[in-house]
Short mmCIF file of C-alpha atoms in Angstrom, two decimals:
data_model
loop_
_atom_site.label_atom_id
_atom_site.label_comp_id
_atom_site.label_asym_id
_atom_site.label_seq_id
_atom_site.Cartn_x
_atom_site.Cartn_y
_atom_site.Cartn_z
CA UNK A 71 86.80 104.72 109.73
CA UNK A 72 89.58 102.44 111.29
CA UNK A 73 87.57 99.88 111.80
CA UNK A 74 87.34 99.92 107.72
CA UNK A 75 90.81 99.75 107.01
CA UNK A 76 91.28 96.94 109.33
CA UNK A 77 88.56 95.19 107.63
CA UNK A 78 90.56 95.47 104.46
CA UNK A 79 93.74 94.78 106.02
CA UNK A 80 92.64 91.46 107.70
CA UNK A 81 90.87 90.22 103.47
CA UNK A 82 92.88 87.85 102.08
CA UNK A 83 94.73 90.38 99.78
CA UNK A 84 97.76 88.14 102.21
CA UNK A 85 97.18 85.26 100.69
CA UNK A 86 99.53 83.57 98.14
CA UNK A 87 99.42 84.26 94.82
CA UNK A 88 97.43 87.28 95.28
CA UNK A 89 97.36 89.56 92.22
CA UNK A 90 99.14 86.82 90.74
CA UNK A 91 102.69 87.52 92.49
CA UNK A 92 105.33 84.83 93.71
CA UNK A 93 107.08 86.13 96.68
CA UNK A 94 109.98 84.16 95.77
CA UNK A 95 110.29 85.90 92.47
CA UNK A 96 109.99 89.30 93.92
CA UNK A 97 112.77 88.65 96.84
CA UNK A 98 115.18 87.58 93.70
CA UNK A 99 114.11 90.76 91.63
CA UNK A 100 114.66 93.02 94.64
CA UNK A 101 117.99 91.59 95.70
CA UNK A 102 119.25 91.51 92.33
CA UNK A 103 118.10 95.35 91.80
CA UNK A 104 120.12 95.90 95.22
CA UNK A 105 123.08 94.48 93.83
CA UNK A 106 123.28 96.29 90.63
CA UNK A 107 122.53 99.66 92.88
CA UNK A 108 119.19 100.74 92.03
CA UNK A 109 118.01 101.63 95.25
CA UNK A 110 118.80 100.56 98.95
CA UNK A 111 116.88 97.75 100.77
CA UNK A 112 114.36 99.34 102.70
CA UNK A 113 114.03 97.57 106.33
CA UNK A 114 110.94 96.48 105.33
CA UNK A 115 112.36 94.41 102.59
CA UNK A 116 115.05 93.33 104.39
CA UNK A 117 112.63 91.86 107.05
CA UNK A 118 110.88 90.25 104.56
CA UNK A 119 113.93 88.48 103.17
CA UNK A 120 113.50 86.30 106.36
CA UNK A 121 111.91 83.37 105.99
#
């Protein structure tokens, strides 16, 4: 069974421009949600603000 999920980990859903998303886009959308105060930055999106 783990060897499945690994399988579908290691697709290319990583790829850019899967499902049609721009990271760059989604980093502005999140920090601009963070600074009106909808929600806190989650470590994981902080790390991903890293480039």
């Amino acid at each position: 069974m783990q060897q499945n999920q690994q399988k579908a980990k290691s697709g290319n859903a990583a790829t850019a421009g899967f499902a049609g998303t721009d990271a760059q886009q989604v980093k502005q959308q999140i920090q601009k949600d963070v600074q009106a105060g909808q929600g806190a930055m989650t470590s994981r999106e902080a790390g991903a603000m890293r480039d």
